């Protein structure tokens, strides 16, 4: 297999063919491996790895169902990000002694027949997994900057916006540079 974990301790060359992959072993024998077998082995391998070290897991129909669902959800999330069709809602953060809103927490919402059925945490974890979290994060900051400016222009000057982010984003220099270039970031 082409990934970081192997299945067979065989000195061979792999050649892609229309009906699968051919392993050309040094002994001259040929072994055909169907792509669906490799995919199933991958699913079992990743399930075992997620459960911890020194484990194993058999392929099951449930693993296949989960992988298909995850792939559909990933495709939907990519579509939503490409179209920019998500939005923010703002939840007030209230000072308990005065009952006055001192900040607003920006919360992202996802549309569509698939993502709207799950928690936002699920969509965010999926975005991290497929590498979209920084792109979404920059969009959230940009939208929040725009909203904060609107509130300030309307005379609401002592209000802050809180934005959830993750360490992976904050450690990414490109992400931080993108935030620094956002119009209105100086309002934060």
Short mmCIF file of N, CA and C in Angstrom, two decimals:
data_model
loop_
_atom_site.label_atom_id
_atom_site.label_comp_id
_atom_site.label_asym_id
_atom_site.label_seq_id
_atom_site.Cartn_x
_atom_site.Cartn_y
_atom_site.Cartn_z
N UNK A 1 0.86 -1.18 0.00
CA UNK A 1 0.00 0.00 0.00
C UNK A 1 0.89 1.22 0.00
N UNK A 2 0.38 2.33 -0.48
CA UNK A 2 1.19 3.53 -0.65
C UNK A 2 1.30 4.39 0.59
N UNK A 3 0.60 4.10 1.68
CA UNK A 3 0.62 4.95 2.86
C UNK A 3 1.77 4.63 3.78
N UNK A 4 1.69 5.11 5.01
CA UNK A 4 2.76 4.94 5.97
C UNK A 4 2.77 3.59 6.66
N UNK A 5 1.71 2.82 6.52
CA UNK A 5 1.62 1.50 7.15
C UNK A 5 1.51 0.45 6.06
N UNK A 6 2.23 -0.64 6.20
CA UNK A 6 2.21 -1.67 5.17
C UNK A 6 1.34 -2.85 5.55
N UNK A 7 0.98 -3.61 4.54
CA UNK A 7 0.17 -4.80 4.76
C UNK A 7 0.96 -6.07 4.51
N UNK A 8 1.94 -6.00 3.61
CA UNK A 8 2.65 -7.20 3.21
C UNK A 8 4.15 -6.91 3.24
N UNK A 9 4.91 -7.81 3.82
CA UNK A 9 6.36 -7.67 3.82
C UNK A 9 6.92 -8.30 2.57
N UNK A 10 6.72 -7.70 1.42
CA UNK A 10 7.07 -8.28 0.14
C UNK A 10 7.83 -7.23 -0.66
N UNK A 11 8.93 -7.63 -1.25
CA UNK A 11 9.69 -6.72 -2.09
C UNK A 11 9.04 -6.74 -3.47
N UNK A 12 8.31 -5.65 -3.81
CA UNK A 12 7.53 -5.67 -5.03
C UNK A 12 7.41 -4.28 -5.62
N UNK A 13 6.96 -4.24 -6.85
CA UNK A 13 6.65 -3.00 -7.55
C UNK A 13 5.14 -3.00 -7.77
N UNK A 14 4.48 -1.86 -7.51
CA UNK A 14 3.04 -1.77 -7.68
C UNK A 14 2.74 -1.05 -8.99
N UNK A 15 1.84 -1.62 -9.79
CA UNK A 15 1.44 -1.00 -11.04
C UNK A 15 -0.09 -0.92 -11.08
N UNK A 16 -0.62 0.28 -11.32
CA UNK A 16 -2.07 0.46 -11.42
C UNK A 16 -2.55 -0.08 -12.75
N UNK A 17 -3.66 -0.80 -12.72
CA UNK A 17 -4.28 -1.32 -13.93
C UNK A 17 -5.77 -1.04 -13.84
N UNK A 18 -6.48 -1.11 -14.97
CA UNK A 18 -7.91 -0.76 -14.97
C UNK A 18 -8.75 -1.56 -13.98
N UNK A 19 -8.41 -2.81 -13.74
CA UNK A 19 -9.22 -3.63 -12.85
C UNK A 19 -8.61 -3.80 -11.46
N UNK A 20 -7.61 -3.03 -11.13
CA UNK A 20 -7.02 -3.13 -9.80
C UNK A 20 -5.56 -2.73 -9.84
N UNK A 21 -4.80 -3.27 -8.92
CA UNK A 21 -3.37 -3.01 -8.85
C UNK A 21 -2.65 -4.34 -8.99
N UNK A 22 -1.51 -4.31 -9.63
CA UNK A 22 -0.71 -5.52 -9.76
C UNK A 22 0.56 -5.33 -8.96
N UNK A 23 0.88 -6.31 -8.12
CA UNK A 23 2.15 -6.33 -7.41
C UNK A 23 3.08 -7.22 -8.20
N UNK A 24 4.21 -6.69 -8.60
CA UNK A 24 5.19 -7.49 -9.31
C UNK A 24 6.27 -7.86 -8.29
N UNK A 25 6.19 -9.09 -7.80
CA UNK A 25 7.12 -9.54 -6.77
C UNK A 25 8.43 -9.97 -7.41
N UNK A 26 9.51 -9.94 -6.64
CA UNK A 26 10.82 -10.30 -7.19
C UNK A 26 10.90 -11.75 -7.59
N UNK A 27 10.04 -12.59 -7.03
CA UNK A 27 10.08 -14.01 -7.39
C UNK A 27 9.41 -14.26 -8.74
N UNK A 28 8.82 -13.23 -9.31
CA UNK A 28 8.19 -13.38 -10.61
C UNK A 28 6.70 -13.68 -10.49
N UNK A 29 6.19 -13.89 -9.29
CA UNK A 29 4.76 -14.15 -9.15
C UNK A 29 3.99 -12.85 -9.25
N UNK A 30 2.72 -12.93 -9.61
CA UNK A 30 1.87 -11.75 -9.71
C UNK A 30 0.71 -11.90 -8.74
N UNK A 31 0.42 -10.82 -8.02
CA UNK A 31 -0.68 -10.82 -7.06
C UNK A 31 -1.58 -9.65 -7.41
N UNK A 32 -2.86 -9.91 -7.65
CA UNK A 32 -3.81 -8.83 -7.93
C UNK A 32 -4.45 -8.40 -6.61
N UNK A 33 -4.54 -7.09 -6.40
CA UNK A 33 -5.22 -6.55 -5.23
C UNK A 33 -6.29 -5.60 -5.74
N UNK A 34 -7.53 -5.90 -5.44
CA UNK A 34 -8.63 -5.04 -5.86
C UNK A 34 -8.64 -3.78 -5.01
N UNK A 35 -8.94 -2.62 -5.62
CA UNK A 35 -8.94 -1.37 -4.85
C UNK A 35 -9.87 -1.40 -3.64
N UNK A 36 -11.00 -2.08 -3.73
CA UNK A 36 -11.92 -2.10 -2.59
C UNK A 36 -11.33 -2.87 -1.41
N UNK A 37 -10.45 -3.82 -1.67
CA UNK A 37 -9.80 -4.55 -0.58
C UNK A 37 -8.82 -3.61 0.14
N UNK A 38 -8.08 -2.83 -0.62
CA UNK A 38 -7.14 -1.88 -0.03
C UNK A 38 -7.91 -0.85 0.80
N UNK A 39 -9.03 -0.35 0.27
CA UNK A 39 -9.83 0.64 0.99
C UNK A 39 -10.35 0.05 2.29
N UNK A 40 -10.82 -1.19 2.24
CA UNK A 40 -11.33 -1.83 3.46
C UNK A 40 -10.22 -2.03 4.48
N UNK A 41 -9.05 -2.41 4.00
CA UNK A 41 -7.91 -2.57 4.90
C UNK A 41 -7.54 -1.24 5.53
N UNK A 42 -7.59 -0.16 4.73
CA UNK A 42 -7.32 1.18 5.26
C UNK A 42 -8.30 1.54 6.37
N UNK A 43 -9.58 1.29 6.13
CA UNK A 43 -10.60 1.61 7.14
C UNK A 43 -10.33 0.88 8.45
N UNK A 44 -10.03 -0.40 8.35
CA UNK A 44 -9.74 -1.19 9.56
C UNK A 44 -8.47 -0.70 10.24
N UNK A 45 -7.46 -0.36 9.44
CA UNK A 45 -6.21 0.14 10.00
C UNK A 45 -6.43 1.44 10.76
N UNK A 46 -7.16 2.39 10.16
CA UNK A 46 -7.37 3.68 10.82
C UNK A 46 -8.25 3.53 12.05
N UNK A 47 -9.18 2.61 12.03
CA UNK A 47 -10.00 2.35 13.21
C UNK A 47 -9.12 1.81 14.33
N UNK A 48 -8.24 0.89 14.01
CA UNK A 48 -7.33 0.32 15.01
C UNK A 48 -6.39 1.41 15.56
N UNK A 49 -5.87 2.25 14.69
CA UNK A 49 -4.97 3.31 15.13
C UNK A 49 -5.67 4.31 16.03
N UNK A 50 -6.94 4.60 15.73
CA UNK A 50 -7.66 5.57 16.56
C UNK A 50 -7.99 5.01 17.93
N UNK A 51 -7.98 3.69 18.06
CA UNK A 51 -8.28 3.06 19.35
C UNK A 51 -7.05 2.98 20.25
N UNK A 52 -5.88 3.27 19.71
CA UNK A 52 -4.67 3.24 20.52
C UNK A 52 -3.62 2.34 19.91
N UNK A 53 -2.50 2.24 20.59
CA UNK A 53 -1.36 1.49 20.09
C UNK A 53 -1.57 -0.02 20.22
N UNK A 54 -0.83 -0.75 19.39
CA UNK A 54 -0.77 -2.21 19.44
C UNK A 54 -2.14 -2.87 19.35
N UNK A 55 -3.00 -2.34 18.54
CA UNK A 55 -4.32 -2.94 18.39
C UNK A 55 -4.56 -3.41 16.98
N UNK A 56 -5.72 -3.98 16.76
CA UNK A 56 -6.13 -4.38 15.43
C UNK A 56 -7.64 -4.23 15.35
N UNK A 57 -8.13 -4.21 14.14
CA UNK A 57 -9.57 -4.12 13.95
C UNK A 57 -9.92 -4.77 12.62
N UNK A 58 -10.98 -5.50 12.61
CA UNK A 58 -11.46 -6.11 11.38
C UNK A 58 -12.35 -5.13 10.63
N UNK A 59 -12.37 -5.26 9.32
CA UNK A 59 -13.30 -4.47 8.53
C UNK A 59 -14.71 -4.95 8.82
N UNK A 60 -15.64 -4.01 8.98
CA UNK A 60 -17.05 -4.34 9.17
C UNK A 60 -17.91 -3.47 8.26
N UNK A 61 -19.12 -3.89 8.04
CA UNK A 61 -20.05 -3.07 7.25
C UNK A 61 -20.30 -1.73 7.94
N UNK A 62 -20.27 -1.72 9.27
CA UNK A 62 -20.46 -0.47 10.01
C UNK A 62 -19.33 0.52 9.72
N UNK A 63 -18.09 0.03 9.64
CA UNK A 63 -16.96 0.90 9.28
C UNK A 63 -17.18 1.49 7.89
N UNK A 64 -17.66 0.68 6.98
CA UNK A 64 -17.93 1.13 5.63
C UNK A 64 -19.03 2.19 5.63
N UNK A 65 -20.08 1.97 6.39
CA UNK A 65 -21.19 2.93 6.48
C UNK A 65 -20.69 4.27 7.03
N UNK A 66 -19.89 4.22 8.08
CA UNK A 66 -19.36 5.44 8.70
C UNK A 66 -18.45 6.18 7.71
N UNK A 67 -17.61 5.44 6.98
CA UNK A 67 -16.70 6.07 6.02
C UNK A 67 -17.48 6.72 4.88
N UNK A 68 -18.52 6.07 4.40
CA UNK A 68 -19.34 6.65 3.33
C UNK A 68 -20.04 7.93 3.82
N UNK A 69 -20.56 7.88 5.05
CA UNK A 69 -21.23 9.04 5.64
C UNK A 69 -20.22 10.19 5.78
N UNK A 70 -19.04 9.87 6.26
CA UNK A 70 -18.00 10.89 6.47
C UNK A 70 -17.60 11.52 5.13
N UNK A 71 -17.52 10.70 4.08
CA UNK A 71 -17.17 11.20 2.76
C UNK A 71 -18.27 12.13 2.23
N UNK A 72 -19.53 11.74 2.41
CA UNK A 72 -20.65 12.60 1.98
C UNK A 72 -20.64 13.92 2.75
N UNK A 73 -20.42 13.82 4.06
CA UNK A 73 -20.37 15.02 4.89
C UNK A 73 -19.20 15.92 4.49
N UNK A 74 -18.06 15.32 4.19
CA UNK A 74 -16.89 16.09 3.75
C UNK A 74 -17.17 16.81 2.44
N UNK A 75 -17.80 16.11 1.51
CA UNK A 75 -18.16 16.73 0.23
C UNK A 75 -19.11 17.89 0.44
N UNK A 76 -20.09 17.71 1.32
CA UNK A 76 -21.05 18.78 1.61
C UNK A 76 -20.35 19.98 2.25
N UNK A 77 -19.44 19.72 3.18
CA UNK A 77 -18.72 20.81 3.84
C UNK A 77 -17.86 21.58 2.84
N UNK A 78 -17.17 20.86 1.95
CA UNK A 78 -16.38 21.54 0.92
C UNK A 78 -17.27 22.44 0.06
N UNK A 79 -18.43 21.93 -0.30
CA UNK A 79 -19.38 22.70 -1.11
C UNK A 79 -19.82 23.97 -0.36
N UNK A 80 -20.16 23.82 0.90
CA UNK A 80 -20.59 24.97 1.71
C UNK A 80 -19.48 26.01 1.82
N UNK A 81 -18.25 25.55 2.03
CA UNK A 81 -17.12 26.47 2.15
C UNK A 81 -16.86 27.16 0.80
N UNK A 82 -16.88 26.41 -0.28
CA UNK A 82 -16.66 27.01 -1.61
C UNK A 82 -17.72 28.04 -1.95
N UNK A 83 -18.95 27.80 -1.55
CA UNK A 83 -20.04 28.73 -1.83
C UNK A 83 -20.16 29.84 -0.79
N UNK A 84 -19.47 29.67 0.33
CA UNK A 84 -19.56 30.65 1.41
C UNK A 84 -20.98 30.76 1.95
N UNK A 85 -21.66 29.65 2.05
CA UNK A 85 -23.08 29.69 2.41
C UNK A 85 -23.36 29.46 3.90
N UNK A 86 -22.34 29.51 4.73
CA UNK A 86 -22.59 29.45 6.17
C UNK A 86 -22.76 30.87 6.69
N UNK A 87 -23.12 31.01 7.95
CA UNK A 87 -23.36 32.35 8.50
C UNK A 87 -23.05 32.35 9.98
N UNK A 88 -23.02 33.54 10.56
CA UNK A 88 -22.77 33.69 12.00
C UNK A 88 -24.03 34.14 12.71
N UNK A 89 -24.19 33.66 13.93
CA UNK A 89 -25.17 34.21 14.86
C UNK A 89 -24.37 34.69 16.07
N UNK A 90 -24.95 35.59 16.83
CA UNK A 90 -24.23 36.17 17.97
C UNK A 90 -25.01 35.93 19.25
N UNK A 91 -24.31 35.38 20.22
CA UNK A 91 -24.91 35.09 21.53
C UNK A 91 -24.35 36.08 22.53
N UNK A 92 -25.21 36.80 23.23
CA UNK A 92 -24.72 37.79 24.19
C UNK A 92 -24.01 37.14 25.38
N UNK A 93 -22.96 37.78 25.82
CA UNK A 93 -22.28 37.41 27.06
C UNK A 93 -22.60 38.53 28.04
N UNK A 94 -23.31 38.17 29.09
CA UNK A 94 -23.89 39.17 29.99
C UNK A 94 -23.11 39.22 31.30
N UNK A 95 -22.85 40.45 31.75
CA UNK A 95 -22.22 40.66 33.05
C UNK A 95 -23.29 40.40 34.11
N UNK A 96 -23.04 39.45 35.00
CA UNK A 96 -24.07 39.01 35.94
C UNK A 96 -24.48 40.11 36.94
N UNK A 97 -23.55 40.97 37.32
CA UNK A 97 -23.88 41.98 38.33
C UNK A 97 -24.77 43.11 37.78
N UNK A 98 -24.65 43.37 36.47
CA UNK A 98 -25.42 44.48 35.90
C UNK A 98 -26.50 44.02 34.92
N UNK A 99 -26.38 42.79 34.42
CA UNK A 99 -27.32 42.31 33.41
C UNK A 99 -27.06 42.90 32.03
N UNK A 100 -25.95 43.58 31.88
CA UNK A 100 -25.60 44.25 30.64
C UNK A 100 -24.74 43.34 29.76
N UNK A 101 -25.03 43.30 28.46
CA UNK A 101 -24.21 42.54 27.51
C UNK A 101 -22.88 43.27 27.32
N UNK A 102 -21.80 42.57 27.60
CA UNK A 102 -20.47 43.17 27.44
C UNK A 102 -19.75 42.64 26.21
N UNK A 103 -20.24 41.53 25.69
CA UNK A 103 -19.61 40.93 24.52
C UNK A 103 -20.63 40.07 23.80
N UNK A 104 -20.30 39.71 22.58
CA UNK A 104 -21.11 38.80 21.79
C UNK A 104 -20.20 37.68 21.33
N UNK A 105 -20.65 36.45 21.47
CA UNK A 105 -19.89 35.31 20.98
C UNK A 105 -20.36 34.99 19.57
N UNK A 106 -19.42 34.97 18.63
CA UNK A 106 -19.74 34.64 17.23
C UNK A 106 -19.81 33.13 17.09
N UNK A 107 -20.94 32.64 16.61
CA UNK A 107 -21.16 31.20 16.45
C UNK A 107 -21.51 30.90 15.00
N UNK A 108 -20.79 29.99 14.40
CA UNK A 108 -21.02 29.66 13.00
C UNK A 108 -22.18 28.67 12.88
N UNK A 109 -22.91 28.80 11.79
CA UNK A 109 -24.02 27.89 11.49
C UNK A 109 -23.85 27.40 10.06
N UNK A 110 -24.15 26.12 9.85
CA UNK A 110 -23.99 25.49 8.55
C UNK A 110 -25.35 25.13 7.98
N UNK A 111 -25.56 25.41 6.69
CA UNK A 111 -26.83 25.09 6.05
C UNK A 111 -26.81 23.70 5.43
N UNK A 112 -27.87 23.40 4.74
CA UNK A 112 -27.90 22.23 3.88
C UNK A 112 -28.60 21.05 4.50
N UNK A 113 -28.94 20.11 3.66
CA UNK A 113 -29.68 18.93 4.11
C UNK A 113 -28.85 17.98 4.96
N UNK A 114 -27.53 18.11 4.89
CA UNK A 114 -26.68 17.18 5.63
C UNK A 114 -26.14 17.83 6.90
N UNK A 115 -25.38 18.91 6.75
CA UNK A 115 -24.67 19.50 7.88
C UNK A 115 -25.60 20.10 8.93
N UNK A 116 -26.74 20.59 8.53
CA UNK A 116 -27.64 21.21 9.51
C UNK A 116 -28.24 20.18 10.46
N UNK A 117 -28.12 18.91 10.14
CA UNK A 117 -28.64 17.85 11.01
C UNK A 117 -27.67 17.46 12.13
N UNK A 118 -26.45 17.98 12.08
CA UNK A 118 -25.43 17.61 13.06
C UNK A 118 -25.07 18.82 13.93
N UNK A 119 -24.39 18.53 15.01
CA UNK A 119 -23.92 19.62 15.86
C UNK A 119 -22.82 20.40 15.14
N UNK A 120 -22.65 21.64 15.52
CA UNK A 120 -21.58 22.46 14.95
C UNK A 120 -20.23 21.83 15.27
N UNK A 121 -20.10 21.23 16.45
CA UNK A 121 -18.83 20.58 16.82
C UNK A 121 -18.43 19.51 15.80
N UNK A 122 -19.42 18.76 15.32
CA UNK A 122 -19.15 17.73 14.31
C UNK A 122 -18.58 18.37 13.05
N UNK A 123 -19.23 19.43 12.58
CA UNK A 123 -18.77 20.11 11.36
C UNK A 123 -17.38 20.71 11.55
N UNK A 124 -17.12 21.27 12.72
CA UNK A 124 -15.80 21.85 12.99
C UNK A 124 -14.74 20.75 13.03
N UNK A 125 -15.02 19.64 13.70
CA UNK A 125 -14.07 18.52 13.72
C UNK A 125 -13.80 18.01 12.30
N UNK A 126 -14.85 17.93 11.50
CA UNK A 126 -14.70 17.50 10.11
C UNK A 126 -13.84 18.50 9.34
N UNK A 127 -14.05 19.79 9.56
CA UNK A 127 -13.25 20.82 8.90
C UNK A 127 -11.78 20.69 9.28
N UNK A 128 -11.50 20.38 10.54
CA UNK A 128 -10.10 20.16 10.96
C UNK A 128 -9.52 18.96 10.22
N UNK A 129 -10.30 17.90 10.16
CA UNK A 129 -9.85 16.65 9.56
C UNK A 129 -9.52 16.82 8.08
N UNK A 130 -10.31 17.59 7.35
CA UNK A 130 -10.10 17.69 5.90
C UNK A 130 -9.35 18.97 5.50
N UNK A 131 -8.86 19.71 6.49
CA UNK A 131 -7.99 20.84 6.21
C UNK A 131 -8.68 22.14 5.84
N UNK A 132 -9.93 22.32 6.25
CA UNK A 132 -10.66 23.55 5.94
C UNK A 132 -10.79 24.50 7.13
N UNK A 133 -10.29 24.10 8.28
CA UNK A 133 -10.55 24.87 9.49
C UNK A 133 -9.97 26.29 9.42
N UNK A 134 -8.78 26.44 8.86
CA UNK A 134 -8.18 27.78 8.78
C UNK A 134 -8.96 28.69 7.84
N UNK A 135 -9.41 28.14 6.71
CA UNK A 135 -10.20 28.93 5.77
C UNK A 135 -11.50 29.40 6.41
N UNK A 136 -12.15 28.51 7.16
CA UNK A 136 -13.38 28.87 7.86
C UNK A 136 -13.08 29.90 8.94
N UNK A 137 -11.99 29.70 9.67
CA UNK A 137 -11.62 30.63 10.73
C UNK A 137 -11.38 32.04 10.23
N UNK A 138 -10.69 32.17 9.11
CA UNK A 138 -10.44 33.50 8.53
C UNK A 138 -11.77 34.14 8.14
N UNK A 139 -12.67 33.35 7.55
CA UNK A 139 -13.97 33.89 7.17
C UNK A 139 -14.74 34.39 8.41
N UNK A 140 -14.72 33.59 9.49
CA UNK A 140 -15.42 33.97 10.72
C UNK A 140 -14.87 35.29 11.24
N UNK A 141 -13.55 35.42 11.31
CA UNK A 141 -12.96 36.67 11.79
C UNK A 141 -13.36 37.85 10.90
N UNK A 142 -13.34 37.64 9.59
CA UNK A 142 -13.71 38.71 8.66
C UNK A 142 -15.15 39.16 8.86
N UNK A 143 -16.07 38.21 8.98
CA UNK A 143 -17.48 38.53 9.20
C UNK A 143 -17.68 39.22 10.55
N UNK A 144 -16.98 38.73 11.57
CA UNK A 144 -17.11 39.34 12.91
C UNK A 144 -16.57 40.77 12.90
N UNK A 145 -15.47 41.01 12.18
CA UNK A 145 -14.94 42.39 12.06
C UNK A 145 -15.96 43.31 11.41
N UNK A 146 -16.59 42.82 10.36
CA UNK A 146 -17.61 43.60 9.66
C UNK A 146 -18.77 43.93 10.59
N UNK A 147 -19.22 42.92 11.35
CA UNK A 147 -20.35 43.13 12.26
C UNK A 147 -19.98 44.10 13.38
N UNK A 148 -18.79 43.95 13.93
CA UNK A 148 -18.36 44.84 15.01
C UNK A 148 -18.31 46.29 14.52
N UNK A 149 -17.83 46.49 13.30
CA UNK A 149 -17.81 47.86 12.74
C UNK A 149 -19.24 48.40 12.60
N UNK A 150 -20.17 47.58 12.16
CA UNK A 150 -21.57 48.02 12.04
C UNK A 150 -22.12 48.44 13.40
N UNK A 151 -21.82 47.66 14.42
CA UNK A 151 -22.31 48.01 15.76
C UNK A 151 -21.67 49.32 16.24
N UNK A 152 -20.37 49.47 16.00
CA UNK A 152 -19.69 50.72 16.41
C UNK A 152 -20.24 51.91 15.66
N UNK A 153 -20.50 51.75 14.36
CA UNK A 153 -21.09 52.83 13.56
C UNK A 153 -22.49 53.19 14.05
N UNK A 154 -23.17 52.21 14.66
CA UNK A 154 -24.52 52.44 15.19
C UNK A 154 -24.48 52.99 16.61
N UNK A 155 -23.28 53.25 17.14
CA UNK A 155 -23.16 53.84 18.46
C UNK A 155 -22.94 52.84 19.59
N UNK A 156 -22.83 51.57 19.27
CA UNK A 156 -22.55 50.56 20.30
C UNK A 156 -21.03 50.38 20.32
N UNK A 157 -20.36 51.15 21.16
CA UNK A 157 -18.90 51.22 21.09
C UNK A 157 -18.18 50.34 22.11
N UNK A 158 -18.82 49.98 23.18
CA UNK A 158 -18.10 49.23 24.22
C UNK A 158 -18.51 47.76 24.23
N UNK A 159 -18.62 47.19 23.06
CA UNK A 159 -18.99 45.78 22.92
C UNK A 159 -17.83 45.03 22.25
N UNK A 160 -17.54 43.87 22.76
CA UNK A 160 -16.49 43.02 22.19
C UNK A 160 -17.14 41.83 21.49
N UNK A 161 -16.38 41.20 20.61
CA UNK A 161 -16.83 39.94 20.00
C UNK A 161 -15.82 38.87 20.39
N UNK A 162 -16.33 37.73 20.83
CA UNK A 162 -15.49 36.59 21.17
C UNK A 162 -15.62 35.55 20.06
N UNK A 163 -14.49 35.03 19.64
CA UNK A 163 -14.47 34.05 18.55
C UNK A 163 -13.72 32.82 19.03
N UNK A 164 -14.35 31.68 18.85
CA UNK A 164 -13.69 30.42 19.19
C UNK A 164 -12.71 30.06 18.08
N UNK A 165 -11.54 29.62 18.47
CA UNK A 165 -10.53 29.18 17.51
C UNK A 165 -9.80 28.00 18.13
N UNK A 166 -8.92 27.37 17.41
CA UNK A 166 -8.21 26.21 17.96
C UNK A 166 -6.70 26.45 17.88
N UNK A 167 -5.98 25.69 18.67
CA UNK A 167 -4.53 25.85 18.73
C UNK A 167 -3.88 25.62 17.37
N UNK A 168 -4.42 24.68 16.60
CA UNK A 168 -3.85 24.40 15.28
C UNK A 168 -3.88 25.65 14.40
N UNK A 169 -4.96 26.40 14.49
CA UNK A 169 -5.06 27.64 13.72
C UNK A 169 -4.04 28.66 14.24
N UNK A 170 -3.97 28.83 15.54
CA UNK A 170 -3.11 29.84 16.13
C UNK A 170 -1.63 29.55 15.91
N UNK A 171 -1.28 28.29 15.72
CA UNK A 171 0.11 27.93 15.47
C UNK A 171 0.48 28.04 13.99
N UNK A 172 -0.50 28.28 13.15
CA UNK A 172 -0.29 28.39 11.71
C UNK A 172 0.02 29.85 11.36
N UNK A 173 1.26 30.13 10.98
CA UNK A 173 1.67 31.51 10.69
C UNK A 173 0.87 32.09 9.53
N UNK A 174 0.53 31.28 8.54
CA UNK A 174 -0.26 31.75 7.41
C UNK A 174 -1.64 32.19 7.84
N UNK A 175 -2.20 31.48 8.80
CA UNK A 175 -3.52 31.83 9.34
C UNK A 175 -3.46 33.19 10.03
N UNK A 176 -2.47 33.36 10.89
CA UNK A 176 -2.32 34.62 11.62
C UNK A 176 -2.05 35.78 10.65
N UNK A 177 -1.26 35.53 9.61
CA UNK A 177 -1.00 36.57 8.62
C UNK A 177 -2.28 36.94 7.88
N UNK A 178 -3.12 35.94 7.58
CA UNK A 178 -4.40 36.21 6.92
C UNK A 178 -5.30 37.06 7.79
N UNK A 179 -5.29 36.79 9.10
CA UNK A 179 -6.11 37.59 10.01
C UNK A 179 -5.63 39.03 10.07
N UNK A 180 -4.32 39.21 10.07
CA UNK A 180 -3.75 40.56 10.15
C UNK A 180 -4.13 41.41 8.94
N UNK A 181 -4.43 40.77 7.81
CA UNK A 181 -4.77 41.50 6.59
C UNK A 181 -6.26 41.80 6.46
N UNK A 182 -7.08 41.29 7.36
CA UNK A 182 -8.53 41.50 7.26
C UNK A 182 -8.90 42.97 7.46
N UNK A 183 -9.77 43.49 6.60
CA UNK A 183 -10.23 44.85 6.84
C UNK A 183 -11.06 44.89 8.14
N UNK A 184 -10.79 45.85 8.98
CA UNK A 184 -11.54 46.00 10.23
C UNK A 184 -10.94 45.25 11.40
N UNK A 185 -9.83 44.54 11.19
CA UNK A 185 -9.24 43.77 12.30
C UNK A 185 -8.76 44.71 13.41
N UNK A 186 -8.47 45.95 13.06
CA UNK A 186 -8.01 46.92 14.07
C UNK A 186 -9.11 47.20 15.09
N UNK A 187 -10.35 46.88 14.78
CA UNK A 187 -11.44 47.07 15.75
C UNK A 187 -11.41 46.05 16.87
N UNK A 188 -10.64 44.99 16.70
CA UNK A 188 -10.60 43.96 17.72
C UNK A 188 -9.67 44.40 18.80
#
